[in-house]
Amino acid sequence: MQDLFKKFIYTGIGFISITAETLKNTVEKLVEESKLSSDEGKKILDEFTKNTEAKKKEFEEQLSKIVEKVTARFKFVTESDLQEVIKRIEVLEGKEPAEKTTKKTVKA
């Protein structure tokens, strides 16, 4: 579920990146054609970047809240919950609890 949200975020960032590049090219073209001063062009790009960063942070906060609500609603297991269960199982089996027993395997 979280991977889906991450992909969604990265897709949005990709669109913003394309938009930023298009805006930059358009501003450069207008500056070359003397329809816009260099300072005005820089100001437009700076404002766009500043607004984009603010909106990105706002979006990430909202999305994080949504993910938390979905996780709570569907009762997904968190990493800390999983680690606690693993430690309890190890204690019941008579093993020493490991710090982190879940390992990802890497295929060569």
PDB file of N, CA and C in Angstrom:
ATOM      1  N   MET A   1       0.824  -1.189   0.000  1.00  0.00           N
ATOM      2  CA  MET A   1       0.000   0.000   0.000  1.00  0.00           C
ATOM      3  C   MET A   1       0.873   1.259   0.000  1.00  0.00           C
ATOM      4  N   GLN A   2       1.897   1.248   0.865  1.00  0.00           N
ATOM      5  CA  GLN A   2       2.769   2.416   0.928  1.00  0.00           C
ATOM      6  C   GLN A   2       3.574   2.573  -0.353  1.00  0.00           C
ATOM      7  N   ASP A   3       3.917   1.455  -1.006  1.00  0.00           N
ATOM      8  CA  ASP A   3       4.627   1.540  -2.278  1.00  0.00           C
ATOM      9  C   ASP A   3       3.780   2.248  -3.321  1.00  0.00           C
ATOM     10  N   LEU A   4       2.485   1.996  -3.303  1.00  0.00           N
ATOM     11  CA  LEU A   4       1.577   2.654  -4.235  1.00  0.00           C
ATOM     12  C   LEU A   4       1.590   4.160  -4.006  1.00  0.00           C
ATOM     13  N   PHE A   5       1.551   4.568  -2.743  1.00  0.00           N
ATOM     14  CA  PHE A   5       1.582   5.995  -2.439  1.00  0.00           C
ATOM     15  C   PHE A   5       2.922   6.611  -2.839  1.00  0.00           C
ATOM     16  N   LYS A   6       4.012   5.886  -2.627  1.00  0.00           N
ATOM     17  CA  LYS A   6       5.323   6.391  -3.024  1.00  0.00           C
ATOM     18  C   LYS A   6       5.382   6.586  -4.532  1.00  0.00           C
ATOM     19  N   LYS A   7       4.872   5.613  -5.278  1.00  0.00           N
ATOM     20  CA  LYS A   7       4.853   5.737  -6.737  1.00  0.00           C
ATOM     21  C   LYS A   7       4.017   6.933  -7.161  1.00  0.00           C
ATOM     22  N   PHE A   8       2.905   7.144  -6.468  1.00  0.00           N
ATOM     23  CA  PHE A   8       2.038   8.281  -6.754  1.00  0.00           C
ATOM     24  C   PHE A   8       2.784   9.593  -6.523  1.00  0.00           C
ATOM     25  N   ILE A   9       3.512   9.664  -5.419  1.00  0.00           N
ATOM     26  CA  ILE A   9       4.281  10.870  -5.107  1.00  0.00           C
ATOM     27  C   ILE A   9       5.357  11.099  -6.159  1.00  0.00           C
ATOM     28  N   TYR A  10       6.100  10.042  -6.495  1.00  0.00           N
ATOM     29  CA  TYR A  10       7.167  10.187  -7.480  1.00  0.00           C
ATOM     30  C   TYR A  10       6.629  10.574  -8.852  1.00  0.00           C
ATOM     31  N   THR A  11       5.454  10.075  -9.196  1.00  0.00           N
ATOM     32  CA  THR A  11       4.838  10.461 -10.461  1.00  0.00           C
ATOM     33  C   THR A  11       4.507  11.949 -10.440  1.00  0.00           C
ATOM     34  N   GLY A  12       3.945  12.413  -9.338  1.00  0.00           N
ATOM     35  CA  GLY A  12       3.637  13.839  -9.205  1.00  0.00           C
ATOM     36  C   GLY A  12       4.883  14.696  -9.283  1.00  0.00           C
ATOM     37  N   ILE A  13       5.945  14.248  -8.641  1.00  0.00           N
ATOM     38  CA  ILE A  13       7.211  14.985  -8.689  1.00  0.00           C
ATOM     39  C   ILE A  13       7.752  15.004 -10.113  1.00  0.00           C
ATOM     40  N   GLY A  14       7.578  13.901 -10.824  1.00  0.00           N
ATOM     41  CA  GLY A  14       8.006  13.846 -12.223  1.00  0.00           C
ATOM     42  C   GLY A  14       7.264  14.860 -13.077  1.00  0.00           C
ATOM     43  N   PHE A  15       5.957  14.958 -12.871  1.00  0.00           N
ATOM     44  CA  PHE A  15       5.164  15.942 -13.612  1.00  0.00           C
ATOM     45  C   PHE A  15       5.601  17.363 -13.281  1.00  0.00           C
ATOM     46  N   ILE A  16       5.873  17.607 -12.009  1.00  0.00           N
ATOM     47  CA  ILE A  16       6.332  18.933 -11.600  1.00  0.00           C
ATOM     48  C   ILE A  16       7.673  19.243 -12.248  1.00  0.00           C
ATOM     49  N   SER A  17       8.543  18.249 -12.307  1.00  0.00           N
ATOM     50  CA  SER A  17       9.852  18.428 -12.922  1.00  0.00           C
ATOM     51  C   SER A  17       9.716  18.794 -14.396  1.00  0.00           C
ATOM     52  N   ILE A  18       8.827  18.093 -15.088  1.00  0.00           N
ATOM     53  CA  ILE A  18       8.592  18.386 -16.509  1.00  0.00           C
ATOM     54  C   ILE A  18       8.030  19.795 -16.659  1.00  0.00           C
ATOM     55  N   THR A  19       7.095  20.159 -15.793  1.00  0.00           N
ATOM     56  CA  THR A  19       6.505  21.495 -15.829  1.00  0.00           C
ATOM     57  C   THR A  19       7.566  22.555 -15.566  1.00  0.00           C
ATOM     58  N   ALA A  20       8.439  22.312 -14.601  1.00  0.00           N
ATOM     59  CA  ALA A  20       9.505  23.258 -14.275  1.00  0.00           C
ATOM     60  C   ALA A  20      10.440  23.437 -15.462  1.00  0.00           C
ATOM     61  N   GLU A  21      10.782  22.344 -16.118  1.00  0.00           N
ATOM     62  CA  GLU A  21      11.672  22.414 -17.281  1.00  0.00           C
ATOM     63  C   GLU A  21      11.004  23.181 -18.418  1.00  0.00           C
ATOM     64  N   THR A  22       9.729  22.925 -18.645  1.00  0.00           N
ATOM     65  CA  THR A  22       8.988  23.631 -19.690  1.00  0.00           C
ATOM     66  C   THR A  22       8.909  25.119 -19.369  1.00  0.00           C
ATOM     67  N   LEU A  23       8.628  25.453 -18.118  1.00  0.00           N
ATOM     68  CA  LEU A  23       8.568  26.855 -17.705  1.00  0.00           C
ATOM     69  C   LEU A  23       9.919  27.529 -17.901  1.00  0.00           C
ATOM     70  N   LYS A  24      10.978  26.841 -17.510  1.00  0.00           N
ATOM     71  CA  LYS A  24      12.327  27.400 -17.662  1.00  0.00           C
ATOM     72  C   LYS A  24      12.629  27.679 -19.130  1.00  0.00           C
ATOM     73  N   ASN A  25      12.321  26.727 -20.001  1.00  0.00           N
ATOM     74  CA  ASN A  25      12.564  26.913 -21.436  1.00  0.00           C
ATOM     75  C   ASN A  25      11.743  28.070 -21.993  1.00  0.00           C
ATOM     76  N   THR A  26      10.491  28.174 -21.563  1.00  0.00           N
ATOM     77  CA  THR A  26       9.623  29.255 -22.028  1.00  0.00           C
ATOM     78  C   THR A  26      10.149  30.610 -21.572  1.00  0.00           C
ATOM     79  N   VAL A  27      10.563  30.695 -20.316  1.00  0.00           N
ATOM     80  CA  VAL A  27      11.107  31.950 -19.792  1.00  0.00           C
ATOM     81  C   VAL A  27      12.385  32.322 -20.538  1.00  0.00           C
ATOM     82  N   GLU A  28      13.265  31.353 -20.769  1.00  0.00           N
ATOM     83  CA  GLU A  28      14.507  31.626 -21.507  1.00  0.00           C
ATOM     84  C   GLU A  28      14.200  32.135 -22.911  1.00  0.00           C
ATOM     85  N   LYS A  29      13.209  31.548 -23.546  1.00  0.00           N
ATOM     86  CA  LYS A  29      12.818  31.975 -24.895  1.00  0.00           C
ATOM     87  C   LYS A  29      12.291  33.413 -24.863  1.00  0.00           C
ATOM     88  N   LEU A  30      11.464  33.740 -23.877  1.00  0.00           N
ATOM     89  CA  LEU A  30      10.928  35.095 -23.757  1.00  0.00           C
ATOM     90  C   LEU A  30      12.031  36.108 -23.465  1.00  0.00           C
ATOM     91  N   VAL A  31      13.026  35.716 -22.679  1.00  0.00           N
ATOM     92  CA  VAL A  31      14.156  36.602 -22.397  1.00  0.00           C
ATOM     93  C   VAL A  31      14.956  36.833 -23.672  1.00  0.00           C
ATOM     94  N   GLU A  32      15.200  35.765 -24.440  1.00  0.00           N
ATOM     95  CA  GLU A  32      15.935  35.892 -25.703  1.00  0.00           C
ATOM     96  C   GLU A  32      15.204  36.797 -26.686  1.00  0.00           C
ATOM     97  N   GLU A  33      13.881  36.735 -26.686  1.00  0.00           N
ATOM     98  CA  GLU A  33      13.070  37.544 -27.597  1.00  0.00           C
ATOM     99  C   GLU A  33      12.813  38.943 -27.038  1.00  0.00           C
ATOM    100  N   SER A  34      13.428  39.254 -25.906  1.00  0.00           N
ATOM    101  CA  SER A  34      13.292  40.548 -25.229  1.00  0.00           C
ATOM    102  C   SER A  34      11.849  40.866 -24.851  1.00  0.00           C
ATOM    103  N   LYS A  35      11.053  39.859 -24.638  1.00  0.00           N
ATOM    104  CA  LYS A  35       9.679  40.057 -24.191  1.00  0.00           C
ATOM    105  C   LYS A  35       9.602  40.018 -22.661  1.00  0.00           C
ATOM    106  N   LEU A  36      10.729  39.662 -22.062  1.00  0.00           N
ATOM    107  CA  LEU A  36      10.807  39.539 -20.614  1.00  0.00           C
ATOM    108  C   LEU A  36      12.246  39.838 -20.215  1.00  0.00           C
ATOM    109  N   SER A  37      12.422  40.608 -19.142  1.00  0.00           N
ATOM    110  CA  SER A  37      13.789  40.887 -18.703  1.00  0.00           C
ATOM    111  C   SER A  37      14.356  39.666 -17.982  1.00  0.00           C
ATOM    112  N   SER A  38      15.657  39.623 -17.898  1.00  0.00           N
ATOM    113  CA  SER A  38      16.331  38.515 -17.227  1.00  0.00           C
ATOM    114  C   SER A  38      15.923  38.443 -15.753  1.00  0.00           C
ATOM    115  N   ASP A  39      15.815  39.611 -15.117  1.00  0.00           N
ATOM    116  CA  ASP A  39      15.408  39.654 -13.705  1.00  0.00           C
ATOM    117  C   ASP A  39      13.982  39.156 -13.516  1.00  0.00           C
ATOM    118  N   GLU A  40      13.085  39.547 -14.438  1.00  0.00           N
ATOM    119  CA  GLU A  40      11.700  39.086 -14.351  1.00  0.00           C
ATOM    120  C   GLU A  40      11.624  37.570 -14.525  1.00  0.00           C
ATOM    121  N   GLY A  41      12.408  37.065 -15.465  1.00  0.00           N
ATOM    122  CA  GLY A  41      12.442  35.622 -15.695  1.00  0.00           C
ATOM    123  C   GLY A  41      12.946  34.870 -14.478  1.00  0.00           C
ATOM    124  N   LYS A  42      14.009  35.402 -13.882  1.00  0.00           N
ATOM    125  CA  LYS A  42      14.556  34.771 -12.675  1.00  0.00           C
ATOM    126  C   LYS A  42      13.527  34.799 -11.548  1.00  0.00           C
ATOM    127  N   LYS A  43      12.824  35.922 -11.418  1.00  0.00           N
ATOM    128  CA  LYS A  43      11.812  36.051 -10.370  1.00  0.00           C
ATOM    129  C   LYS A  43      10.689  35.029 -10.571  1.00  0.00           C
ATOM    130  N   ILE A  44      10.244  34.858 -11.801  1.00  0.00           N
ATOM    131  CA  ILE A  44       9.185  33.885 -12.107  1.00  0.00           C
ATOM    132  C   ILE A  44       9.632  32.480 -11.727  1.00  0.00           C
ATOM    133  N   LEU A  45      10.851  32.119 -12.129  1.00  0.00           N
ATOM    134  CA  LEU A  45      11.363  30.779 -11.828  1.00  0.00           C
ATOM    135  C   LEU A  45      11.550  30.571 -10.325  1.00  0.00           C
ATOM    136  N   ASP A  46      12.050  31.591  -9.639  1.00  0.00           N
ATOM    137  CA  ASP A  46      12.236  31.486  -8.183  1.00  0.00           C
ATOM    138  C   ASP A  46      10.900  31.315  -7.462  1.00  0.00           C
ATOM    139  N   GLU A  47       9.894  32.085  -7.876  1.00  0.00           N
ATOM    140  CA  GLU A  47       8.568  31.973  -7.257  1.00  0.00           C
ATOM    141  C   GLU A  47       7.961  30.596  -7.516  1.00  0.00           C
ATOM    142  N   PHE A  48       8.136  30.103  -8.738  1.00  0.00           N
ATOM    143  CA  PHE A  48       7.609  28.780  -9.070  1.00  0.00           C
ATOM    144  C   PHE A  48       8.266  27.719  -8.195  1.00  0.00           C
ATOM    145  N   THR A  49       9.582  27.791  -8.063  1.00  0.00           N
ATOM    146  CA  THR A  49      10.318  26.823  -7.253  1.00  0.00           C
ATOM    147  C   THR A  49       9.885  26.901  -5.789  1.00  0.00           C
ATOM    148  N   LYS A  50       9.765  28.113  -5.274  1.00  0.00           N
ATOM    149  CA  LYS A  50       9.360  28.305  -3.878  1.00  0.00           C
ATOM    150  C   LYS A  50       7.951  27.760  -3.648  1.00  0.00           C
ATOM    151  N   ASN A  51       7.026  28.094  -4.535  1.00  0.00           N
ATOM    152  CA  ASN A  51       5.649  27.616  -4.404  1.00  0.00           C
ATOM    153  C   ASN A  51       5.570  26.102  -4.546  1.00  0.00           C
ATOM    154  N   THR A  52       6.361  25.552  -5.443  1.00  0.00           N
ATOM    155  CA  THR A  52       6.364  24.106  -5.657  1.00  0.00           C
ATOM    156  C   THR A  52       6.846  23.381  -4.407  1.00  0.00           C
ATOM    157  N   GLU A  53       7.904  23.882  -3.790  1.00  0.00           N
ATOM    158  CA  GLU A  53       8.424  23.266  -2.565  1.00  0.00           C
ATOM    159  C   GLU A  53       7.386  23.316  -1.444  1.00  0.00           C
ATOM    160  N   ALA A  54       6.712  24.455  -1.308  1.00  0.00           N
ATOM    161  CA  ALA A  54       5.695  24.587  -0.259  1.00  0.00           C
ATOM    162  C   ALA A  54       4.543  23.617  -0.507  1.00  0.00           C
ATOM    163  N   LYS A  55       4.101  23.533  -1.750  1.00  0.00           N
ATOM    164  CA  LYS A  55       2.996  22.629  -2.086  1.00  0.00           C
ATOM    165  C   LYS A  55       3.413  21.173  -1.928  1.00  0.00           C
ATOM    166  N   LYS A  56       4.667  20.876  -2.241  1.00  0.00           N
ATOM    167  CA  LYS A  56       5.169  19.507  -2.097  1.00  0.00           C
ATOM    168  C   LYS A  56       5.119  19.083  -0.629  1.00  0.00           C
ATOM    169  N   LYS A  57       5.595  19.951   0.248  1.00  0.00           N
ATOM    170  CA  LYS A  57       5.582  19.637   1.681  1.00  0.00           C
ATOM    171  C   LYS A  57       4.150  19.473   2.186  1.00  0.00           C
ATOM    172  N   GLU A  58       3.269  20.365   1.749  1.00  0.00           N
ATOM    173  CA  GLU A  58       1.864  20.287   2.154  1.00  0.00           C
ATOM    174  C   GLU A  58       1.239  18.978   1.672  1.00  0.00           C
ATOM    175  N   PHE A  59       1.524  18.613   0.428  1.00  0.00           N
ATOM    176  CA  PHE A  59       0.994  17.381  -0.151  1.00  0.00           C
ATOM    177  C   PHE A  59       1.510  16.162   0.602  1.00  0.00           C
ATOM    178  N   GLU A  60       2.803  16.147   0.910  1.00  0.00           N
ATOM    179  CA  GLU A  60       3.386  15.018   1.632  1.00  0.00           C
ATOM    180  C   GLU A  60       2.766  14.867   3.022  1.00  0.00           C
ATOM    181  N   GLU A  61       2.515  15.985   3.689  1.00  0.00           N
ATOM    182  CA  GLU A  61       1.888  15.930   5.016  1.00  0.00           C
ATOM    183  C   GLU A  61       0.470  15.366   4.923  1.00  0.00           C
ATOM    184  N   GLN A  62      -0.288  15.837   3.931  1.00  0.00           N
ATOM    185  CA  GLN A  62      -1.656  15.345   3.758  1.00  0.00           C
ATOM    186  C   GLN A  62      -1.654  13.865   3.408  1.00  0.00           C
ATOM    187  N   LEU A  63      -0.756  13.471   2.518  1.00  0.00           N
ATOM    188  CA  LEU A  63      -0.681  12.075   2.108  1.00  0.00           C
ATOM    189  C   LEU A  63      -0.259  11.191   3.277  1.00  0.00           C
ATOM    190  N   SER A  64       0.642  11.684   4.092  1.00  0.00           N
ATOM    191  CA  SER A  64       1.078  10.932   5.270  1.00  0.00           C
ATOM    192  C   SER A  64      -0.092  10.697   6.224  1.00  0.00           C
ATOM    193  N   LYS A  65      -0.920  11.714   6.415  1.00  0.00           N
ATOM    194  CA  LYS A  65      -2.098  11.567   7.274  1.00  0.00           C
ATOM    195  C   LYS A  65      -3.067  10.540   6.694  1.00  0.00           C
ATOM    196  N   ILE A  66      -3.235  10.568   5.386  1.00  0.00           N
ATOM    197  CA  ILE A  66      -4.127   9.604   4.730  1.00  0.00           C
ATOM    198  C   ILE A  66      -3.599   8.190   4.909  1.00  0.00           C
ATOM    199  N   VAL A  67      -2.294   8.006   4.719  1.00  0.00           N
ATOM    200  CA  VAL A  67      -1.690   6.680   4.878  1.00  0.00           C
ATOM    201  C   VAL A  67      -1.874   6.186   6.311  1.00  0.00           C
ATOM    202  N   GLU A  68      -1.685   7.069   7.280  1.00  0.00           N
ATOM    203  CA  GLU A  68      -1.876   6.684   8.685  1.00  0.00           C
ATOM    204  C   GLU A  68      -3.317   6.250   8.942  1.00  0.00           C
ATOM    205  N   LYS A  69      -4.275   6.993   8.389  1.00  0.00           N
ATOM    206  CA  LYS A  69      -5.689   6.642   8.571  1.00  0.00           C
ATOM    207  C   LYS A  69      -6.011   5.306   7.917  1.00  0.00           C
ATOM    208  N   VAL A  70      -5.508   5.098   6.701  1.00  0.00           N
ATOM    209  CA  VAL A  70      -5.763   3.840   5.991  1.00  0.00           C
ATOM    210  C   VAL A  70      -5.126   2.686   6.743  1.00  0.00           C
ATOM    211  N   THR A  71      -3.903   2.883   7.201  1.00  0.00           N
ATOM    212  CA  THR A  71      -3.199   1.845   7.950  1.00  0.00           C
ATOM    213  C   THR A  71      -3.967   1.487   9.221  1.00  0.00           C
ATOM    214  N   ALA A  72      -4.446   2.491   9.923  1.00  0.00           N
ATOM    215  CA  ALA A  72      -5.201   2.241  11.156  1.00  0.00           C
ATOM    216  C   ALA A  72      -6.539   1.567  10.852  1.00  0.00           C
ATOM    217  N   ARG A  73      -7.187   2.007   9.801  1.00  0.00           N
ATOM    218  CA  ARG A  73      -8.505   1.466   9.472  1.00  0.00           C
ATOM    219  C   ARG A  73      -8.431  -0.004   9.084  1.00  0.00           C
ATOM    220  N   PHE A  74      -7.437  -0.349   8.279  1.00  0.00           N
ATOM    221  CA  PHE A  74      -7.308  -1.729   7.819  1.00  0.00           C
ATOM    222  C   PHE A  74      -6.447  -2.567   8.749  1.00  0.00           C
ATOM    223  N   LYS A  75      -5.974  -1.949   9.824  1.00  0.00           N
ATOM    224  CA  LYS A  75      -5.193  -2.633  10.854  1.00  0.00           C
ATOM    225  C   LYS A  75      -3.956  -3.336  10.286  1.00  0.00           C
ATOM    226  N   PHE A  76      -3.225  -2.618   9.435  1.00  0.00           N
ATOM    227  CA  PHE A  76      -1.971  -3.150   8.928  1.00  0.00           C
ATOM    228  C   PHE A  76      -0.971  -3.234  10.069  1.00  0.00           C
ATOM    229  N   VAL A  77      -0.091  -4.190   9.990  1.00  0.00           N
ATOM    230  CA  VAL A  77       0.936  -4.367  11.012  1.00  0.00           C
ATOM    231  C   VAL A  77       2.069  -3.387  10.725  1.00  0.00           C
ATOM    232  N   THR A  78       2.487  -2.681  11.766  1.00  0.00           N
ATOM    233  CA  THR A  78       3.612  -1.767  11.612  1.00  0.00           C
ATOM    234  C   THR A  78       4.916  -2.534  11.827  1.00  0.00           C
ATOM    235  N   GLU A  79       6.014  -1.936  11.439  1.00  0.00           N
ATOM    236  CA  GLU A  79       7.331  -2.554  11.617  1.00  0.00           C
ATOM    237  C   GLU A  79       7.608  -2.810  13.094  1.00  0.00           C
ATOM    238  N   SER A  80       7.266  -1.852  13.944  1.00  0.00           N
ATOM    239  CA  SER A  80       7.517  -2.038  15.381  1.00  0.00           C
ATOM    240  C   SER A  80       6.643  -3.154  15.957  1.00  0.00           C
ATOM    241  N   ASP A  81       5.387  -3.256  15.486  1.00  0.00           N
ATOM    242  CA  ASP A  81       4.520  -4.354  15.932  1.00  0.00           C
ATOM    243  C   ASP A  81       5.120  -5.704  15.530  1.00  0.00           C
ATOM    244  N   LEU A  82       5.597  -5.782  14.312  1.00  0.00           N
ATOM    245  CA  LEU A  82       6.188  -7.023  13.808  1.00  0.00           C
ATOM    246  C   LEU A  82       7.421  -7.406  14.622  1.00  0.00           C
ATOM    247  N   GLN A  83       8.271  -6.438  14.911  1.00  0.00           N
ATOM    248  CA  GLN A  83       9.483  -6.718  15.683  1.00  0.00           C
ATOM    249  C   GLN A  83       9.133  -7.194  17.094  1.00  0.00           C
ATOM    250  N   GLU A  84       8.102  -6.615  17.683  1.00  0.00           N
ATOM    251  CA  GLU A  84       7.662  -7.031  19.020  1.00  0.00           C
ATOM    252  C   GLU A  84       7.181  -8.478  19.003  1.00  0.00           C
ATOM    253  N   VAL A  85       6.411  -8.855  17.994  1.00  0.00           N
ATOM    254  CA  VAL A  85       5.921 -10.237  17.882  1.00  0.00           C
ATOM    255  C   VAL A  85       7.086 -11.197  17.682  1.00  0.00           C
ATOM    256  N   ILE A  86       8.043 -10.822  16.859  1.00  0.00           N
ATOM    257  CA  ILE A  86       9.211 -11.674  16.621  1.00  0.00           C
ATOM    258  C   ILE A  86       9.984 -11.886  17.922  1.00  0.00           C
ATOM    259  N   LYS A  87      10.176 -10.827  18.690  1.00  0.00           N
ATOM    260  CA  LYS A  87      10.881 -10.954  19.968  1.00  0.00           C
ATOM    261  C   LYS A  87      10.126 -11.875  20.920  1.00  0.00           C
ATOM    262  N   ARG A  88       8.810 -11.744  20.968  1.00  0.00           N
ATOM    263  CA  ARG A  88       8.000 -12.593  21.847  1.00  0.00           C
ATOM    264  C   ARG A  88       8.100 -14.059  21.424  1.00  0.00           C
ATOM    265  N   ILE A  89       8.091 -14.315  20.129  1.00  0.00           N
ATOM    266  CA  ILE A  89       8.216 -15.692  19.631  1.00  0.00           C
ATOM    267  C   ILE A  89       9.573 -16.260  20.016  1.00  0.00           C
ATOM    268  N   GLU A  90      10.621 -15.448  19.846  1.00  0.00           N
ATOM    269  CA  GLU A  90      11.963 -15.913  20.191  1.00  0.00           C
ATOM    270  C   GLU A  90      12.068 -16.237  21.678  1.00  0.00           C
ATOM    271  N   VAL A  91      11.444 -15.434  22.520  1.00  0.00           N
ATOM    272  CA  VAL A  91      11.449 -15.698  23.962  1.00  0.00           C
ATOM    273  C   VAL A  91      10.715 -16.999  24.249  1.00  0.00           C
ATOM    274  N   LEU A  92       9.566 -17.191  23.620  1.00  0.00           N
ATOM    275  CA  LEU A  92       8.794 -18.419  23.824  1.00  0.00           C
ATOM    276  C   LEU A  92       9.542 -19.655  23.332  1.00  0.00           C
ATOM    277  N   GLU A  93      10.336 -19.489  22.270  1.00  0.00           N
ATOM    278  CA  GLU A  93      11.112 -20.609  21.741  1.00  0.00           C
ATOM    279  C   GLU A  93      12.414 -20.803  22.507  1.00  0.00           C
ATOM    280  N   GLY A  94      12.708 -19.923  23.439  1.00  0.00           N
ATOM    281  CA  GLY A  94      13.917 -20.053  24.237  1.00  0.00           C
ATOM    282  C   GLY A  94      15.149 -19.491  23.558  1.00  0.00           C
ATOM    283  N   LYS A  95      14.955 -18.678  22.558  1.00  0.00           N
ATOM    284  CA  LYS A  95      16.084 -18.053  21.869  1.00  0.00           C
ATOM    285  C   LYS A  95      16.293 -16.658  22.436  1.00  0.00           C
ATOM    286  N   GLU A  96      17.515 -16.164  22.255  1.00  0.00           N
ATOM    287  CA  GLU A  96      17.793 -14.786  22.629  1.00  0.00           C
ATOM    288  C   GLU A  96      17.171 -13.881  21.568  1.00  0.00           C
ATOM    289  N   PRO A  97      16.407 -12.887  21.981  1.00  0.00           N
ATOM    290  CA  PRO A  97      15.824 -11.979  20.988  1.00  0.00           C
ATOM    291  C   PRO A  97      16.908 -11.239  20.219  1.00  0.00           C
ATOM    292  N   ALA A  98      16.802 -11.269  18.922  1.00  0.00           N
ATOM    293  CA  ALA A  98      17.741 -10.544  18.067  1.00  0.00           C
ATOM    294  C   ALA A  98      17.243  -9.119  17.917  1.00  0.00           C
ATOM    295  N   GLU A  99      18.164  -8.210  17.632  1.00  0.00           N
ATOM    296  CA  GLU A  99      17.769  -6.817  17.456  1.00  0.00           C
ATOM    297  C   GLU A  99      16.829  -6.669  16.271  1.00  0.00           C
ATOM    298  N   LYS A 100      17.201  -7.250  15.162  1.00  0.00           N
ATOM    299  CA  LYS A 100      16.366  -7.160  13.972  1.00  0.00           C
ATOM    300  C   LYS A 100      16.534  -8.462  13.217  1.00  0.00           C
ATOM    301  N   THR A 101      15.524  -9.298  13.265  1.00  0.00           N
ATOM    302  CA  THR A 101      15.655 -10.617  12.666  1.00  0.00           C
ATOM    303  C   THR A 101      15.148 -10.681  11.240  1.00  0.00           C
ATOM    304  N   THR A 102      14.390  -9.686  10.819  1.00  0.00           N
ATOM    305  CA  THR A 102      13.906  -9.716   9.441  1.00  0.00           C
ATOM    306  C   THR A 102      15.005  -9.180   8.545  1.00  0.00           C
ATOM    307  N   LYS A 103      15.438 -10.017   7.628  1.00  0.00           N
ATOM    308  CA  LYS A 103      16.505  -9.631   6.715  1.00  0.00           C
ATOM    309  C   LYS A 103      15.994  -9.749   5.293  1.00  0.00           C
ATOM    310  N   LYS A 104      16.437  -8.832   4.484  1.00  0.00           N
ATOM    311  CA  LYS A 104      16.082  -8.889   3.074  1.00  0.00           C
ATOM    312  C   LYS A 104      17.178  -9.650   2.349  1.00  0.00           C
ATOM    313  N   THR A 105      16.786 -10.557   1.490  1.00  0.00           N
ATOM    314  CA  THR A 105      17.772 -11.303   0.734  1.00  0.00           C
ATOM    315  C   THR A 105      18.084 -10.565  -0.548  1.00  0.00           C
ATOM    316  N   VAL A 106      19.338 -10.617  -0.910  1.00  0.00           N
ATOM    317  CA  VAL A 106      19.790  -9.959  -2.123  1.00  0.00           C
ATOM    318  C   VAL A 106      20.160 -11.036  -3.118  1.00  0.00           C
ATOM    319  N   LYS A 107      19.563 -10.968  -4.279  1.00  0.00           N
ATOM    320  CA  LYS A 107      19.880 -11.935  -5.326  1.00  0.00           C
ATOM    321  C   LYS A 107      21.003 -11.393  -6.185  1.00  0.00           C
ATOM    322  N   ALA A 108      21.950 -12.261  -6.478  1.00  0.00           N
ATOM    323  CA  ALA A 108      23.096 -11.841  -7.281  1.00  0.00           C
ATOM    324  C   ALA A 108      22.837 -12.080  -8.736  1.00  0.00           C
TER     325      ALA A 108
END
